[in-house]
Amino acid sequence: MRIKKVFNNNVALVEGPNRSEIIVIGKGLAYQKIPGENIDPSRIEKTFVMETNELSERLSTLLSEIPPKHLELTDQIIRYAVKDLNTSFSNNIYLALTDHISYAVTRSTQGLGLKNALLWEIQKFYPKEYHTAMHALHLIEKETGVKLPVDEAGFIAMHFVNGQQDGQEMEQTLMVTQMVQEILNIVTLHYGIELDEETLNYSRFVTHLKYFSYRTMRHESIPSEDDELYEQVIAKYPEAFACSEKVRAYLREEYQVETTEGEMVYFMLHIRRVTSRD
């Protein structure tokens, strides 16, 4: 692999197959190297092959503007997250998360904090990702000496969530989180009770709401195939139907989404279970 640009002793941009550009990381792999020389493949610990040339150029540009060690730090965080969450991420997360962490560290040193308006929801809906993100804050402090606030753990957690969604945009992920919370608020207010977040029924309901929200953003829905079942569920659980109608009205007003009878059946059944005190 021929070097195109050296960022520091451990990070370089090299030319890959078909003249593609690849970011490589490895201890000392670019030490005393200059463009045009070759990299020892045995020293490469991590390669970044972005999904498009545009993303590759953006990562290269980013590394020219920030300390390259921030990419190494991000790589360390992501490797930990992969093991801790037992998942995999799109390579695109390296660009987004490196940019975020570098900017967060810079802001913090300037005394500029950024409040996370969805921190509570993130802690509740994505506890595993949030827990992993808290560890990321410890790694950031260890490597940079900068102690970031817990708000940043929320932002980093959403990068983990987003990175598992096959390149899905962060804005969409945040919108899904907000939609789930609003629907839960409707249920809570309708019944005048606090939902037990420790129950399996609550967990199932939240999972359903997440997938429903993602389907909504993709303009997908569960078709209405059984009118008789729909009527039976309404008759059996009228209160759950009344609550579901409020959810339907909210989705229509806020997102211009028409909820199918098939979706309504699932809403009624989940709402009945999550609010039942039997």
PDB file of C-alpha atoms in Angstrom:
ATOM      1  CA  MET A   1       0.000   0.000   0.000  1.00  0.00           C
ATOM      2  CA  ARG A   2       1.455   3.320  -1.103  1.00  0.00           C
ATOM      3  CA  ILE A   3       1.204   6.281   1.268  1.00  0.00           C
ATOM      4  CA  LYS A   4      -0.706   9.307   0.024  1.00  0.00           C
ATOM      5  CA  LYS A   5      -0.678  11.308   3.256  1.00  0.00           C
ATOM      6  CA  VAL A   6       0.764  10.918   6.757  1.00  0.00           C
ATOM      7  CA  PHE A   7      -1.359  12.258   9.620  1.00  0.00           C
ATOM      8  CA  ASN A   8       0.908  11.099  12.448  1.00  0.00           C
ATOM      9  CA  ASN A   9       3.137   8.148  13.299  1.00  0.00           C
ATOM     10  CA  ASN A  10       0.123   5.875  13.673  1.00  0.00           C
ATOM     11  CA  VAL A  11      -2.359   7.101  11.046  1.00  0.00           C
ATOM     12  CA  ALA A  12      -1.982   7.441   7.291  1.00  0.00           C
ATOM     13  CA  LEU A  13      -3.967   7.669   4.086  1.00  0.00           C
ATOM     14  CA  VAL A  14      -2.954   5.013   1.563  1.00  0.00           C
ATOM     15  CA  GLU A  15      -3.927   3.989  -1.930  1.00  0.00           C
ATOM     16  CA  GLY A  16      -5.881   0.762  -2.045  1.00  0.00           C
ATOM     17  CA  PRO A  17      -7.189  -1.432  -4.869  1.00  0.00           C
ATOM     18  CA  ASN A  18      -8.553   0.404  -7.919  1.00  0.00           C
ATOM     19  CA  ARG A  19      -6.925   3.619  -6.660  1.00  0.00           C
ATOM     20  CA  SER A  20      -9.322   3.757  -3.713  1.00  0.00           C
ATOM     21  CA  GLU A  21      -8.326   5.679  -0.595  1.00  0.00           C
ATOM     22  CA  ILE A  22      -8.035   3.887   2.729  1.00  0.00           C
ATOM     23  CA  ILE A  23      -7.259   5.236   6.187  1.00  0.00           C
ATOM     24  CA  VAL A  24      -4.979   2.871   8.099  1.00  0.00           C
ATOM     25  CA  ILE A  25      -4.090   2.805  11.793  1.00  0.00           C
ATOM     26  CA  GLY A  26      -1.262   0.915  13.444  1.00  0.00           C
ATOM     27  CA  LYS A  27       1.381   1.628  16.043  1.00  0.00           C
ATOM     28  CA  GLY A  28       4.325   3.283  14.303  1.00  0.00           C
ATOM     29  CA  LEU A  29       3.196   2.285  10.802  1.00  0.00           C
ATOM     30  CA  ALA A  30       3.902   5.771   9.415  1.00  0.00           C
ATOM     31  CA  TYR A  31       6.943   6.566  11.552  1.00  0.00           C
ATOM     32  CA  GLN A  32       9.481   8.508   9.434  1.00  0.00           C
ATOM     33  CA  LYS A  33       7.422   7.728   6.331  1.00  0.00           C
ATOM     34  CA  ILE A  34       6.667  10.148   3.509  1.00  0.00           C
ATOM     35  CA  PRO A  35       4.082  10.102   0.692  1.00  0.00           C
ATOM     36  CA  GLY A  36       5.036   7.674  -2.049  1.00  0.00           C
ATOM     37  CA  GLU A  37       6.578   5.116   0.281  1.00  0.00           C
ATOM     38  CA  ASN A  38       4.914   1.826   1.109  1.00  0.00           C
ATOM     39  CA  ILE A  39       3.282   0.780   4.373  1.00  0.00           C
ATOM     40  CA  ASP A  40       4.283  -2.472   6.025  1.00  0.00           C
ATOM     41  CA  PRO A  41       0.967  -4.429   5.958  1.00  0.00           C
ATOM     42  CA  SER A  42       1.930  -6.323   9.104  1.00  0.00           C
ATOM     43  CA  ARG A  43       1.760  -3.064  11.087  1.00  0.00           C
ATOM     44  CA  ILE A  44      -1.828  -2.289  10.089  1.00  0.00           C
ATOM     45  CA  GLU A  45      -4.236  -2.818  12.972  1.00  0.00           C
ATOM     46  CA  LYS A  46      -7.320  -1.136  11.505  1.00  0.00           C
ATOM     47  CA  THR A  47      -8.419   0.013   8.068  1.00  0.00           C
ATOM     48  CA  PHE A  48     -11.203   2.437   7.223  1.00  0.00           C
ATOM     49  CA  VAL A  49     -12.775   1.859   3.852  1.00  0.00           C
ATOM     50  CA  MET A  50     -15.646   4.300   3.634  1.00  0.00           C
ATOM     51  CA  GLU A  51     -18.739   3.348   1.663  1.00  0.00           C
ATOM     52  CA  THR A  52     -18.347   6.187  -0.834  1.00  0.00           C
ATOM     53  CA  ASN A  53     -15.473   8.296  -2.117  1.00  0.00           C
ATOM     54  CA  GLU A  54     -17.224  11.333  -0.674  1.00  0.00           C
ATOM     55  CA  LEU A  55     -17.146   9.862   2.843  1.00  0.00           C
ATOM     56  CA  SER A  56     -13.519   8.866   2.386  1.00  0.00           C
ATOM     57  CA  GLU A  57     -12.643  12.425   1.394  1.00  0.00           C
ATOM     58  CA  ARG A  58     -14.608  13.808   4.335  1.00  0.00           C
ATOM     59  CA  LEU A  59     -12.740  11.565   6.776  1.00  0.00           C
ATOM     60  CA  SER A  60      -9.421  12.565   5.247  1.00  0.00           C
ATOM     61  CA  THR A  61     -10.388  16.244   5.474  1.00  0.00           C
ATOM     62  CA  LEU A  62     -11.506  15.789   9.074  1.00  0.00           C
ATOM     63  CA  LEU A  63      -8.180  14.223  10.021  1.00  0.00           C
ATOM     64  CA  SER A  64      -6.435  17.245   8.552  1.00  0.00           C
ATOM     65  CA  GLU A  65      -8.427  19.524  10.850  1.00  0.00           C
ATOM     66  CA  ILE A  66      -8.386  17.623  14.154  1.00  0.00           C
ATOM     67  CA  PRO A  67      -5.759  15.773  16.183  1.00  0.00           C
ATOM     68  CA  PRO A  68      -5.483  12.351  14.467  1.00  0.00           C
ATOM     69  CA  LYS A  69      -5.248  10.813  17.932  1.00  0.00           C
ATOM     70  CA  HIS A  70      -8.975  11.533  18.201  1.00  0.00           C
ATOM     71  CA  LEU A  71      -9.567   8.949  15.461  1.00  0.00           C
ATOM     72  CA  GLU A  72      -7.437   6.488  17.413  1.00  0.00           C
ATOM     73  CA  LEU A  73      -9.504   7.285  20.510  1.00  0.00           C
ATOM     74  CA  THR A  74     -12.726   6.765  18.571  1.00  0.00           C
ATOM     75  CA  ASP A  75     -11.414   3.449  17.287  1.00  0.00           C
ATOM     76  CA  GLN A  76     -10.669   2.406  20.864  1.00  0.00           C
ATOM     77  CA  ILE A  77     -14.190   3.383  21.936  1.00  0.00           C
ATOM     78  CA  ILE A  78     -15.841   1.576  19.031  1.00  0.00           C
ATOM     79  CA  ARG A  79     -13.826  -1.601  19.573  1.00  0.00           C
ATOM     80  CA  TYR A  80     -14.978  -1.580  23.190  1.00  0.00           C
ATOM     81  CA  ALA A  81     -18.595  -0.933  22.132  1.00  0.00           C
ATOM     82  CA  VAL A  82     -18.550  -3.801  19.622  1.00  0.00           C
ATOM     83  CA  LYS A  83     -17.640  -6.214  22.416  1.00  0.00           C
ATOM     84  CA  ASP A  84     -19.792  -4.657  25.121  1.00  0.00           C
ATOM     85  CA  LEU A  85     -22.917  -4.423  22.948  1.00  0.00           C
ATOM     86  CA  ASN A  86     -22.176  -7.599  20.988  1.00  0.00           C
ATOM     87  CA  THR A  87     -22.873  -5.810  17.728  1.00  0.00           C
ATOM     88  CA  SER A  88     -21.240  -4.396  14.620  1.00  0.00           C
ATOM     89  CA  PHE A  89     -21.247  -0.899  13.174  1.00  0.00           C
ATOM     90  CA  SER A  90     -21.180   0.674   9.763  1.00  0.00           C
ATOM     91  CA  ASN A  91     -17.789   2.215   8.973  1.00  0.00           C
ATOM     92  CA  ASN A  92     -19.618   5.528   8.677  1.00  0.00           C
ATOM     93  CA  ILE A  93     -19.727   5.736  12.470  1.00  0.00           C
ATOM     94  CA  TYR A  94     -16.003   6.495  12.511  1.00  0.00           C
ATOM     95  CA  LEU A  95     -16.522   9.746  10.648  1.00  0.00           C
ATOM     96  CA  ALA A  96     -19.543  10.907  12.645  1.00  0.00           C
ATOM     97  CA  LEU A  97     -18.296   9.846  16.076  1.00  0.00           C
ATOM     98  CA  THR A  98     -14.740  11.109  15.577  1.00  0.00           C
ATOM     99  CA  ASP A  99     -16.102  14.476  14.503  1.00  0.00           C
ATOM    100  CA  HIS A 100     -18.448  14.591  17.491  1.00  0.00           C
ATOM    101  CA  ILE A 101     -15.853  13.580  20.082  1.00  0.00           C
ATOM    102  CA  SER A 102     -13.247  15.991  18.761  1.00  0.00           C
ATOM    103  CA  TYR A 103     -15.740  18.858  18.750  1.00  0.00           C
ATOM    104  CA  ALA A 104     -17.023  17.917  22.224  1.00  0.00           C
ATOM    105  CA  VAL A 105     -13.492  17.942  23.646  1.00  0.00           C
ATOM    106  CA  THR A 106     -12.797  21.311  22.020  1.00  0.00           C
ATOM    107  CA  ARG A 107     -16.061  22.788  23.308  1.00  0.00           C
ATOM    108  CA  SER A 108     -15.390  21.521  26.806  1.00  0.00           C
ATOM    109  CA  THR A 109     -11.936  23.106  26.942  1.00  0.00           C
ATOM    110  CA  GLN A 110     -13.591  26.383  25.952  1.00  0.00           C
ATOM    111  CA  GLY A 111     -16.197  26.035  28.686  1.00  0.00           C
ATOM    112  CA  LEU A 112     -19.027  25.532  26.213  1.00  0.00           C
ATOM    113  CA  GLY A 113     -21.370  22.772  27.353  1.00  0.00           C
ATOM    114  CA  LEU A 114     -24.192  21.381  25.225  1.00  0.00           C
ATOM    115  CA  LYS A 115     -27.370  20.154  26.920  1.00  0.00           C
ATOM    116  CA  ASN A 116     -28.932  16.952  25.639  1.00  0.00           C
ATOM    117  CA  ALA A 117     -32.692  17.510  25.567  1.00  0.00           C
ATOM    118  CA  LEU A 118     -33.337  13.779  25.087  1.00  0.00           C
ATOM    119  CA  LEU A 119     -30.943  12.510  27.763  1.00  0.00           C
ATOM    120  CA  TRP A 120     -33.677  11.033  29.958  1.00  0.00           C
ATOM    121  CA  GLU A 121     -35.303   9.238  27.022  1.00  0.00           C
ATOM    122  CA  ILE A 122     -31.956   7.904  25.810  1.00  0.00           C
ATOM    123  CA  GLN A 123     -31.131   6.567  29.273  1.00  0.00           C
ATOM    124  CA  LYS A 124     -34.505   4.815  29.399  1.00  0.00           C
ATOM    125  CA  PHE A 125     -34.824   3.453  25.856  1.00  0.00           C
ATOM    126  CA  TYR A 126     -31.172   2.656  25.150  1.00  0.00           C
ATOM    127  CA  PRO A 127     -29.713   1.701  28.557  1.00  0.00           C
ATOM    128  CA  LYS A 128     -27.051  -0.628  27.138  1.00  0.00           C
ATOM    129  CA  GLU A 129     -25.780   1.942  24.664  1.00  0.00           C
ATOM    130  CA  TYR A 130     -25.845   4.619  27.358  1.00  0.00           C
ATOM    131  CA  HIS A 131     -23.880   2.427  29.766  1.00  0.00           C
ATOM    132  CA  THR A 132     -21.281   1.806  27.064  1.00  0.00           C
ATOM    133  CA  ALA A 133     -21.175   5.524  26.301  1.00  0.00           C
ATOM    134  CA  MET A 134     -20.456   6.277  29.958  1.00  0.00           C
ATOM    135  CA  HIS A 135     -17.397   4.053  29.653  1.00  0.00           C
ATOM    136  CA  ALA A 136     -16.473   6.041  26.549  1.00  0.00           C
ATOM    137  CA  LEU A 137     -16.435   9.200  28.677  1.00  0.00           C
ATOM    138  CA  HIS A 138     -13.892   7.542  30.969  1.00  0.00           C
ATOM    139  CA  LEU A 139     -11.715   6.644  27.973  1.00  0.00           C
ATOM    140  CA  ILE A 140     -11.951  10.201  26.658  1.00  0.00           C
ATOM    141  CA  GLU A 141     -10.923  11.623  30.025  1.00  0.00           C
ATOM    142  CA  LYS A 142      -8.062   9.143  30.289  1.00  0.00           C
ATOM    143  CA  GLU A 143      -6.705   9.950  26.824  1.00  0.00           C
ATOM    144  CA  THR A 144      -7.355  13.707  26.667  1.00  0.00           C
ATOM    145  CA  GLY A 145      -7.616  14.809  30.287  1.00  0.00           C
ATOM    146  CA  VAL A 146     -11.023  16.328  29.500  1.00  0.00           C
ATOM    147  CA  LYS A 147     -13.993  15.287  31.633  1.00  0.00           C
ATOM    148  CA  LEU A 148     -17.144  15.508  29.527  1.00  0.00           C
ATOM    149  CA  PRO A 149     -20.631  15.849  31.096  1.00  0.00           C
ATOM    150  CA  VAL A 150     -23.157  13.006  31.067  1.00  0.00           C
ATOM    151  CA  ASP A 151     -25.058  14.833  28.321  1.00  0.00           C
ATOM    152  CA  GLU A 152     -22.269  13.730  26.000  1.00  0.00           C
ATOM    153  CA  ALA A 153     -22.843  10.101  26.986  1.00  0.00           C
ATOM    154  CA  GLY A 154     -26.354  10.535  25.609  1.00  0.00           C
ATOM    155  CA  PHE A 155     -25.034  11.883  22.313  1.00  0.00           C
ATOM    156  CA  ILE A 156     -22.450   9.100  22.034  1.00  0.00           C
ATOM    157  CA  ALA A 157     -25.104   6.484  22.848  1.00  0.00           C
ATOM    158  CA  MET A 158     -27.177   7.738  19.924  1.00  0.00           C
ATOM    159  CA  HIS A 159     -24.162   7.349  17.652  1.00  0.00           C
ATOM    160  CA  PHE A 160     -24.018   3.713  18.785  1.00  0.00           C
ATOM    161  CA  VAL A 161     -27.735   3.303  18.072  1.00  0.00           C
ATOM    162  CA  ASN A 162     -27.428   5.045  14.730  1.00  0.00           C
ATOM    163  CA  GLY A 163     -24.360   3.017  13.777  1.00  0.00           C
ATOM    164  CA  GLN A 164     -26.349  -0.197  14.133  1.00  0.00           C
ATOM    165  CA  GLN A 165     -29.154   1.043  11.879  1.00  0.00           C
ATOM    166  CA  ASP A 166     -27.379   0.391   8.578  1.00  0.00           C
ATOM    167  CA  GLY A 167     -26.344   3.989   7.980  1.00  0.00           C
ATOM    168  CA  GLN A 168     -29.597   5.537   9.107  1.00  0.00           C
ATOM    169  CA  GLU A 169     -29.436   9.277   9.665  1.00  0.00           C
ATOM    170  CA  MET A 170     -28.998  10.521  13.231  1.00  0.00           C
ATOM    171  CA  GLU A 171     -31.879  12.971  12.838  1.00  0.00           C
ATOM    172  CA  GLN A 172     -34.208  10.069  12.090  1.00  0.00           C
ATOM    173  CA  THR A 173     -32.972   8.113  15.105  1.00  0.00           C
ATOM    174  CA  LEU A 174     -33.642  11.070  17.391  1.00  0.00           C
ATOM    175  CA  MET A 175     -37.091  11.513  15.866  1.00  0.00           C
ATOM    176  CA  VAL A 176     -37.883   7.869  16.592  1.00  0.00           C
ATOM    177  CA  THR A 177     -36.804   8.319  20.214  1.00  0.00           C
ATOM    178  CA  GLN A 178     -39.060  11.342  20.555  1.00  0.00           C
ATOM    179  CA  MET A 179     -42.010   9.576  18.911  1.00  0.00           C
ATOM    180  CA  VAL A 180     -41.724   6.612  21.279  1.00  0.00           C
ATOM    181  CA  GLN A 181     -41.669   8.914  24.301  1.00  0.00           C
ATOM    182  CA  GLU A 182     -44.698  10.885  23.121  1.00  0.00           C
ATOM    183  CA  ILE A 183     -46.742   7.720  22.609  1.00  0.00           C
ATOM    184  CA  LEU A 184     -45.794   6.501  26.084  1.00  0.00           C
ATOM    185  CA  ASN A 185     -46.853   9.888  27.457  1.00  0.00           C
ATOM    186  CA  ILE A 186     -50.249   9.536  25.777  1.00  0.00           C
ATOM    187  CA  VAL A 187     -50.772   6.117  27.353  1.00  0.00           C
ATOM    188  CA  THR A 188     -49.662   7.324  30.789  1.00  0.00           C
ATOM    189  CA  LEU A 189     -51.938  10.376  30.708  1.00  0.00           C
ATOM    190  CA  HIS A 190     -54.922   8.451  29.352  1.00  0.00           C
ATOM    191  CA  TYR A 191     -54.814   5.853  32.117  1.00  0.00           C
ATOM    192  CA  GLY A 192     -53.501   8.161  34.823  1.00  0.00           C
ATOM    193  CA  ILE A 193     -50.898   5.633  35.923  1.00  0.00           C
ATOM    194  CA  GLU A 194     -47.150   5.211  35.891  1.00  0.00           C
ATOM    195  CA  LEU A 195     -46.077   2.353  33.655  1.00  0.00           C
ATOM    196  CA  ASP A 196     -43.885  -0.267  35.291  1.00  0.00           C
ATOM    197  CA  GLU A 197     -40.680  -0.061  33.291  1.00  0.00           C
ATOM    198  CA  GLU A 198     -39.318  -3.253  34.838  1.00  0.00           C
ATOM    199  CA  THR A 199     -41.952  -5.538  33.335  1.00  0.00           C
ATOM    200  CA  LEU A 200     -41.599  -7.692  30.260  1.00  0.00           C
ATOM    201  CA  ASN A 201     -44.790  -6.194  28.832  1.00  0.00           C
ATOM    202  CA  TYR A 202     -43.289  -2.702  29.021  1.00  0.00           C
ATOM    203  CA  SER A 203     -40.121  -3.869  27.308  1.00  0.00           C
ATOM    204  CA  ARG A 204     -42.155  -5.524  24.557  1.00  0.00           C
ATOM    205  CA  PHE A 205     -44.268  -2.400  24.087  1.00  0.00           C
ATOM    206  CA  VAL A 206     -41.228  -0.131  23.775  1.00  0.00           C
ATOM    207  CA  THR A 207     -39.623  -2.532  21.310  1.00  0.00           C
ATOM    208  CA  HIS A 208     -42.807  -2.540  19.241  1.00  0.00           C
ATOM    209  CA  LEU A 209     -42.956   1.266  19.321  1.00  0.00           C
ATOM    210  CA  LYS A 210     -39.361   1.544  18.137  1.00  0.00           C
ATOM    211  CA  TYR A 211     -39.959  -0.709  15.162  1.00  0.00           C
ATOM    212  CA  PHE A 212     -43.279   0.976  14.447  1.00  0.00           C
ATOM    213  CA  SER A 213     -41.517   4.345  14.442  1.00  0.00           C
ATOM    214  CA  TYR A 214     -38.792   3.120  12.095  1.00  0.00           C
ATOM    215  CA  ARG A 215     -41.440   1.700   9.766  1.00  0.00           C
ATOM    216  CA  THR A 216     -43.286   5.001   9.894  1.00  0.00           C
ATOM    217  CA  MET A 217     -40.160   6.900   8.880  1.00  0.00           C
ATOM    218  CA  ARG A 218     -39.768   4.505   5.949  1.00  0.00           C
ATOM    219  CA  HIS A 219     -43.465   4.871   5.054  1.00  0.00           C
ATOM    220  CA  GLU A 220     -44.118   1.197   5.767  1.00  0.00           C
ATOM    221  CA  SER A 221     -47.047  -0.231   7.720  1.00  0.00           C
ATOM    222  CA  ILE A 222     -48.708  -3.459   8.793  1.00  0.00           C
ATOM    223  CA  PRO A 223     -51.597  -4.047   6.372  1.00  0.00           C
ATOM    224  CA  SER A 224     -55.182  -4.462   7.533  1.00  0.00           C
ATOM    225  CA  GLU A 225     -55.993  -8.058   6.676  1.00  0.00           C
ATOM    226  CA  ASP A 226     -58.553  -9.071   9.290  1.00  0.00           C
ATOM    227  CA  ASP A 227     -61.408  -6.628   9.886  1.00  0.00           C
ATOM    228  CA  GLU A 228     -63.133  -9.123  12.147  1.00  0.00           C
ATOM    229  CA  LEU A 229     -60.117  -9.319  14.466  1.00  0.00           C
ATOM    230  CA  TYR A 230     -59.973  -5.524  14.602  1.00  0.00           C
ATOM    231  CA  GLU A 231     -63.618  -5.326  15.676  1.00  0.00           C
ATOM    232  CA  GLN A 232     -63.177  -8.126  18.203  1.00  0.00           C
ATOM    233  CA  VAL A 233     -60.233  -6.407  19.874  1.00  0.00           C
ATOM    234  CA  ILE A 234     -62.144  -3.111  20.029  1.00  0.00           C
ATOM    235  CA  ALA A 235     -65.094  -4.863  21.668  1.00  0.00           C
ATOM    236  CA  LYS A 236     -62.895  -6.695  24.150  1.00  0.00           C
ATOM    237  CA  TYR A 237     -60.636  -3.771  25.082  1.00  0.00           C
ATOM    238  CA  PRO A 238     -62.624  -0.540  24.603  1.00  0.00           C
ATOM    239  CA  GLU A 239     -60.355   1.492  26.883  1.00  0.00           C
ATOM    240  CA  ALA A 240     -57.259   0.391  24.996  1.00  0.00           C
ATOM    241  CA  PHE A 241     -59.053   1.339  21.778  1.00  0.00           C
ATOM    242  CA  ALA A 242     -59.855   4.817  23.123  1.00  0.00           C
ATOM    243  CA  CYS A 243     -56.204   5.270  24.050  1.00  0.00           C
ATOM    244  CA  SER A 244     -55.049   3.958  20.672  1.00  0.00           C
ATOM    245  CA  GLU A 245     -57.323   6.473  18.965  1.00  0.00           C
ATOM    246  CA  LYS A 246     -55.460   9.247  20.784  1.00  0.00           C
ATOM    247  CA  VAL A 247     -52.179   7.800  19.530  1.00  0.00           C
ATOM    248  CA  ARG A 248     -53.609   7.655  16.010  1.00  0.00           C
ATOM    249  CA  ALA A 249     -54.704  11.306  16.235  1.00  0.00           C
ATOM    250  CA  TYR A 250     -51.259  12.341  17.496  1.00  0.00           C
ATOM    251  CA  LEU A 251     -49.505  10.559  14.633  1.00  0.00           C
ATOM    252  CA  ARG A 252     -51.878  12.094  12.107  1.00  0.00           C
ATOM    253  CA  GLU A 253     -51.390  15.614  13.452  1.00  0.00           C
ATOM    254  CA  GLU A 254     -47.645  15.542  14.119  1.00  0.00           C
ATOM    255  CA  TYR A 255     -46.381  13.271  11.340  1.00  0.00           C
ATOM    256  CA  GLN A 256     -49.236  13.154   8.819  1.00  0.00           C
ATOM    257  CA  VAL A 257     -49.316   9.379   9.279  1.00  0.00           C
ATOM    258  CA  GLU A 258     -52.492   7.338   8.888  1.00  0.00           C
ATOM    259  CA  THR A 259     -52.352   4.330  11.204  1.00  0.00           C
ATOM    260  CA  THR A 260     -53.779   1.161   9.663  1.00  0.00           C
ATOM    261  CA  GLU A 261     -56.212  -1.122  11.442  1.00  0.00           C
ATOM    262  CA  GLY A 262     -53.469  -3.733  11.493  1.00  0.00           C
ATOM    263  CA  GLU A 263     -51.231  -1.355  13.438  1.00  0.00           C
ATOM    264  CA  MET A 264     -54.135  -0.418  15.699  1.00  0.00           C
ATOM    265  CA  VAL A 265     -54.660  -4.051  16.682  1.00  0.00           C
ATOM    266  CA  TYR A 266     -51.057  -4.241  17.870  1.00  0.00           C
ATOM    267  CA  PHE A 267     -51.390  -0.942  19.713  1.00  0.00           C
ATOM    268  CA  MET A 268     -54.512  -2.090  21.535  1.00  0.00           C
ATOM    269  CA  LEU A 269     -53.033  -5.426  22.549  1.00  0.00           C
ATOM    270  CA  HIS A 270     -49.781  -3.895  23.785  1.00  0.00           C
ATOM    271  CA  ILE A 271     -51.555  -1.065  25.608  1.00  0.00           C
ATOM    272  CA  ARG A 272     -53.900  -3.527  27.279  1.00  0.00           C
ATOM    273  CA  ARG A 273     -50.968  -5.642  28.491  1.00  0.00           C
ATOM    274  CA  VAL A 274     -48.771  -2.777  29.650  1.00  0.00           C
ATOM    275  CA  THR A 275     -51.584  -1.116  31.617  1.00  0.00           C
ATOM    276  CA  SER A 276     -53.136  -4.273  33.037  1.00  0.00           C
ATOM    277  CA  ARG A 277     -52.932  -4.696  36.788  1.00  0.00           C
ATOM    278  CA  ASP A 278     -54.387  -8.204  36.691  1.00  0.00           C
TER     279      ASP A 278
END
